Amino acid sequence: MATGGGVTSREGLRYAEYLPPSAQRPDADIDHTAGRRLLAVGLGVAAVAFAGRYAFQIWKPLEQVLTATARKISSPSFSSYYKGGFEQKMSRREASLILGVSPSAGKAKIRTAHKRIMILNHPDKVCALGWDGLQSR
């Protein structure tokens, strides 16, 4: 033993509290807060993966429903305008399709339909829509 009541070098290495701070924790020891963060990130990635898998499983039936609905909406029955092509000389039937009236409609009904279409397609109102609005008509 050492003289004078001091601690020998062999006894000082035996107790961890006497070691300098850099030697108290070896490099191989993982910090607990870093471990918690890694665990949280891992659980988050797993949750996103399971949610993505579930979304892809649901997407196939949902895609079929959306496609069917889009086809119903874009059908010509919802359009109030005649979308067909024009003949060389306009017939009474074609004119009634464009105006949206029956071919046997009276003059008053034809004039009302014509006035409505002329107001909708007036250049002063159409130019407010811009070039894209003019092309879509």
PDB file of C-alpha atoms in Angstrom:
ATOM      1  CA  MET A   1       0.000   0.000   0.000  1.00  0.00           C
ATOM      2  CA  ALA A   2       0.977   3.566  -0.413  1.00  0.00           C
ATOM      3  CA  THR A   3       2.319   5.655   2.354  1.00  0.00           C
ATOM      4  CA  GLY A   4       0.593   8.693   3.719  1.00  0.00           C
ATOM      5  CA  GLY A   5      -2.988   7.351   3.335  1.00  0.00           C
ATOM      6  CA  GLY A   6      -3.134   8.057  -0.413  1.00  0.00           C
ATOM      7  CA  VAL A   7      -4.739   5.863  -2.995  1.00  0.00           C
ATOM      8  CA  THR A   8      -2.463   3.592  -4.922  1.00  0.00           C
ATOM      9  CA  SER A   9      -2.654   3.538  -8.655  1.00  0.00           C
ATOM     10  CA  ARG A  10      -4.063   0.024  -8.571  1.00  0.00           C
ATOM     11  CA  GLU A  11      -6.967   0.995  -6.298  1.00  0.00           C
ATOM     12  CA  GLY A  12      -7.755   4.098  -8.395  1.00  0.00           C
ATOM     13  CA  LEU A  13      -8.416   1.991 -11.466  1.00  0.00           C
ATOM     14  CA  ARG A  14     -10.764  -0.255  -9.543  1.00  0.00           C
ATOM     15  CA  TYR A  15     -13.485   2.415  -9.006  1.00  0.00           C
ATOM     16  CA  ALA A  16     -15.211   4.107 -11.963  1.00  0.00           C
ATOM     17  CA  GLU A  17     -15.883   7.395 -10.170  1.00  0.00           C
ATOM     18  CA  TYR A  18     -12.159   8.031  -9.929  1.00  0.00           C
ATOM     19  CA  LEU A  19     -11.650   7.739 -13.686  1.00  0.00           C
ATOM     20  CA  PRO A  20     -11.544  10.856 -15.865  1.00  0.00           C
ATOM     21  CA  PRO A  21     -14.839  11.661 -17.723  1.00  0.00           C
ATOM     22  CA  SER A  22     -13.571  10.434 -21.099  1.00  0.00           C
ATOM     23  CA  ALA A  23     -12.780   7.038 -19.653  1.00  0.00           C
ATOM     24  CA  GLN A  24     -16.055   6.584 -17.750  1.00  0.00           C
ATOM     25  CA  ARG A  25     -18.035   5.555 -20.833  1.00  0.00           C
ATOM     26  CA  PRO A  26     -16.438   3.461 -23.571  1.00  0.00           C
ATOM     27  CA  ASP A  27     -17.030   4.401 -27.228  1.00  0.00           C
ATOM     28  CA  ALA A  28     -19.044   1.235 -27.830  1.00  0.00           C
ATOM     29  CA  ASP A  29     -21.772   2.321 -25.399  1.00  0.00           C
ATOM     30  CA  ILE A  30     -24.813   3.861 -27.185  1.00  0.00           C
ATOM     31  CA  ASP A  31     -26.337   7.076 -25.913  1.00  0.00           C
ATOM     32  CA  HIS A  32     -29.897   6.420 -24.696  1.00  0.00           C
ATOM     33  CA  THR A  33     -31.397   9.504 -26.371  1.00  0.00           C
ATOM     34  CA  ALA A  34     -29.861   8.521 -29.705  1.00  0.00           C
ATOM     35  CA  GLY A  35     -31.258   5.028 -29.246  1.00  0.00           C
ATOM     36  CA  ARG A  36     -34.717   6.418 -28.583  1.00  0.00           C
ATOM     37  CA  ARG A  37     -34.504   8.591 -31.674  1.00  0.00           C
ATOM     38  CA  LEU A  38     -33.450   5.644 -33.832  1.00  0.00           C
ATOM     39  CA  LEU A  39     -36.328   3.594 -32.460  1.00  0.00           C
ATOM     40  CA  ALA A  40     -38.826   6.400 -33.138  1.00  0.00           C
ATOM     41  CA  VAL A  41     -37.549   6.850 -36.707  1.00  0.00           C
ATOM     42  CA  GLY A  42     -37.724   3.098 -37.305  1.00  0.00           C
ATOM     43  CA  LEU A  43     -41.301   2.916 -36.042  1.00  0.00           C
ATOM     44  CA  GLY A  44     -42.219   5.912 -38.194  1.00  0.00           C
ATOM     45  CA  VAL A  45     -40.774   4.297 -41.328  1.00  0.00           C
ATOM     46  CA  ALA A  46     -42.626   1.066 -40.555  1.00  0.00           C
ATOM     47  CA  ALA A  47     -45.907   2.946 -40.056  1.00  0.00           C
ATOM     48  CA  VAL A  48     -45.500   4.769 -43.381  1.00  0.00           C
ATOM     49  CA  ALA A  49     -44.710   1.482 -45.134  1.00  0.00           C
ATOM     50  CA  PHE A  50     -47.816  -0.231 -43.749  1.00  0.00           C
ATOM     51  CA  ALA A  51     -49.997   2.780 -44.596  1.00  0.00           C
ATOM     52  CA  GLY A  52     -48.629   2.838 -48.150  1.00  0.00           C
ATOM     53  CA  ARG A  53     -49.300  -0.859 -48.580  1.00  0.00           C
ATOM     54  CA  TYR A  54     -52.862  -0.400 -47.339  1.00  0.00           C
ATOM     55  CA  ALA A  55     -53.380   2.570 -49.685  1.00  0.00           C
ATOM     56  CA  PHE A  56     -52.201   0.560 -52.699  1.00  0.00           C
ATOM     57  CA  GLN A  57     -54.567  -2.283 -51.786  1.00  0.00           C
ATOM     58  CA  ILE A  58     -57.498   0.123 -51.609  1.00  0.00           C
ATOM     59  CA  TRP A  59     -56.487   2.047 -54.754  1.00  0.00           C
ATOM     60  CA  LYS A  60     -57.459  -0.660 -57.287  1.00  0.00           C
ATOM     61  CA  PRO A  61     -61.197  -0.783 -56.437  1.00  0.00           C
ATOM     62  CA  LEU A  62     -61.227   2.973 -55.909  1.00  0.00           C
ATOM     63  CA  GLU A  63     -59.629   3.519 -59.322  1.00  0.00           C
ATOM     64  CA  GLN A  64     -62.399   1.493 -60.982  1.00  0.00           C
ATOM     65  CA  VAL A  65     -65.086   3.552 -59.242  1.00  0.00           C
ATOM     66  CA  LEU A  66     -63.401   6.843 -60.178  1.00  0.00           C
ATOM     67  CA  THR A  67     -63.000   5.762 -63.807  1.00  0.00           C
ATOM     68  CA  ALA A  68     -66.655   4.753 -64.056  1.00  0.00           C
ATOM     69  CA  THR A  69     -67.758   8.040 -62.496  1.00  0.00           C
ATOM     70  CA  ALA A  70     -65.561  10.061 -64.855  1.00  0.00           C
ATOM     71  CA  ARG A  71     -67.051   8.270 -67.850  1.00  0.00           C
ATOM     72  CA  LYS A  72     -70.564   9.070 -66.647  1.00  0.00           C
ATOM     73  CA  ILE A  73     -69.742  12.743 -66.150  1.00  0.00           C
ATOM     74  CA  SER A  74     -68.106  13.186 -69.548  1.00  0.00           C
ATOM     75  CA  SER A  75     -70.993  11.569 -71.430  1.00  0.00           C
ATOM     76  CA  PRO A  76     -72.743  13.784 -73.982  1.00  0.00           C
ATOM     77  CA  SER A  77     -76.086  13.491 -72.153  1.00  0.00           C
ATOM     78  CA  PHE A  78     -74.894  16.122 -69.642  1.00  0.00           C
ATOM     79  CA  SER A  79     -74.020  18.616 -72.345  1.00  0.00           C
ATOM     80  CA  SER A  80     -76.671  21.063 -73.478  1.00  0.00           C
ATOM     81  CA  TYR A  81     -74.871  21.808 -76.750  1.00  0.00           C
ATOM     82  CA  TYR A  82     -74.727  19.794 -79.937  1.00  0.00           C
ATOM     83  CA  LYS A  83     -71.267  18.245 -80.240  1.00  0.00           C
ATOM     84  CA  GLY A  84     -71.678  16.582 -83.630  1.00  0.00           C
ATOM     85  CA  GLY A  85     -70.144  17.517 -86.942  1.00  0.00           C
ATOM     86  CA  PHE A  86     -71.753  19.805 -89.491  1.00  0.00           C
ATOM     87  CA  GLU A  87     -73.254  18.795 -92.802  1.00  0.00           C
ATOM     88  CA  GLN A  88     -72.453  20.606 -96.045  1.00  0.00           C
ATOM     89  CA  LYS A  89     -75.815  22.380 -95.968  1.00  0.00           C
ATOM     90  CA  MET A  90     -77.512  22.847 -92.585  1.00  0.00           C
ATOM     91  CA  SER A  91     -80.759  20.944 -92.271  1.00  0.00           C
ATOM     92  CA  ARG A  92     -83.668  21.773 -89.990  1.00  0.00           C
ATOM     93  CA  ARG A  93     -82.765  18.791 -87.794  1.00  0.00           C
ATOM     94  CA  GLU A  94     -79.157  19.948 -87.376  1.00  0.00           C
ATOM     95  CA  ALA A  95     -80.268  23.505 -86.568  1.00  0.00           C
ATOM     96  CA  SER A  96     -82.678  22.227 -83.934  1.00  0.00           C
ATOM     97  CA  LEU A  97     -79.899  20.095 -82.390  1.00  0.00           C
ATOM     98  CA  ILE A  98     -77.587  23.112 -82.184  1.00  0.00           C
ATOM     99  CA  LEU A  99     -80.294  25.311 -80.666  1.00  0.00           C
ATOM    100  CA  GLY A 100     -81.428  22.578 -78.292  1.00  0.00           C
ATOM    101  CA  VAL A 101     -85.071  22.582 -79.392  1.00  0.00           C
ATOM    102  CA  SER A 102     -87.228  20.006 -81.135  1.00  0.00           C
ATOM    103  CA  PRO A 103     -87.414  20.132 -84.950  1.00  0.00           C
ATOM    104  CA  SER A 104     -91.146  20.878 -84.739  1.00  0.00           C
ATOM    105  CA  ALA A 105     -90.721  23.831 -82.330  1.00  0.00           C
ATOM    106  CA  GLY A 106     -92.509  27.081 -83.056  1.00  0.00           C
ATOM    107  CA  LYS A 107     -90.903  30.366 -84.111  1.00  0.00           C
ATOM    108  CA  ALA A 108     -91.056  31.872 -80.613  1.00  0.00           C
ATOM    109  CA  LYS A 109     -89.222  28.931 -79.056  1.00  0.00           C
ATOM    110  CA  ILE A 110     -86.586  28.954 -81.823  1.00  0.00           C
ATOM    111  CA  ARG A 111     -86.034  32.708 -81.397  1.00  0.00           C
ATOM    112  CA  THR A 112     -85.663  32.346 -77.615  1.00  0.00           C
ATOM    113  CA  ALA A 113     -83.109  29.535 -78.024  1.00  0.00           C
ATOM    114  CA  HIS A 114     -81.222  31.512 -80.697  1.00  0.00           C
ATOM    115  CA  LYS A 115     -81.110  34.608 -78.504  1.00  0.00           C
ATOM    116  CA  ARG A 116     -79.814  32.559 -75.555  1.00  0.00           C
ATOM    117  CA  ILE A 117     -76.990  31.044 -77.629  1.00  0.00           C
ATOM    118  CA  MET A 118     -76.091  34.389 -79.208  1.00  0.00           C
ATOM    119  CA  ILE A 119     -75.835  36.016 -75.762  1.00  0.00           C
ATOM    120  CA  LEU A 120     -73.661  33.159 -74.467  1.00  0.00           C
ATOM    121  CA  ASN A 121     -71.334  33.376 -77.485  1.00  0.00           C
ATOM    122  CA  HIS A 122     -71.217  37.159 -77.817  1.00  0.00           C
ATOM    123  CA  PRO A 123     -67.622  38.350 -78.502  1.00  0.00           C
ATOM    124  CA  ASP A 124     -67.673  40.840 -75.626  1.00  0.00           C
ATOM    125  CA  LYS A 125     -68.541  38.079 -73.158  1.00  0.00           C
ATOM    126  CA  VAL A 126     -66.293  35.457 -74.739  1.00  0.00           C
ATOM    127  CA  CYS A 127     -63.191  37.685 -74.712  1.00  0.00           C
ATOM    128  CA  ALA A 128     -63.532  38.002 -70.941  1.00  0.00           C
ATOM    129  CA  LEU A 129     -62.941  34.249 -70.766  1.00  0.00           C
ATOM    130  CA  GLY A 130     -59.653  34.592 -72.628  1.00  0.00           C
ATOM    131  CA  TRP A 131     -58.369  32.584 -75.545  1.00  0.00           C
ATOM    132  CA  ASP A 132     -58.711  29.249 -73.690  1.00  0.00           C
ATOM    133  CA  GLY A 133     -62.351  29.938 -72.945  1.00  0.00           C
ATOM    134  CA  LEU A 134     -62.985  30.741 -76.595  1.00  0.00           C
ATOM    135  CA  GLN A 135     -61.377  27.508 -77.749  1.00  0.00           C
ATOM    136  CA  SER A 136     -63.379  25.382 -75.325  1.00  0.00           C
ATOM    137  CA  ARG A 137     -66.698  26.507 -76.813  1.00  0.00           C
TER     138      ARG A 137
END
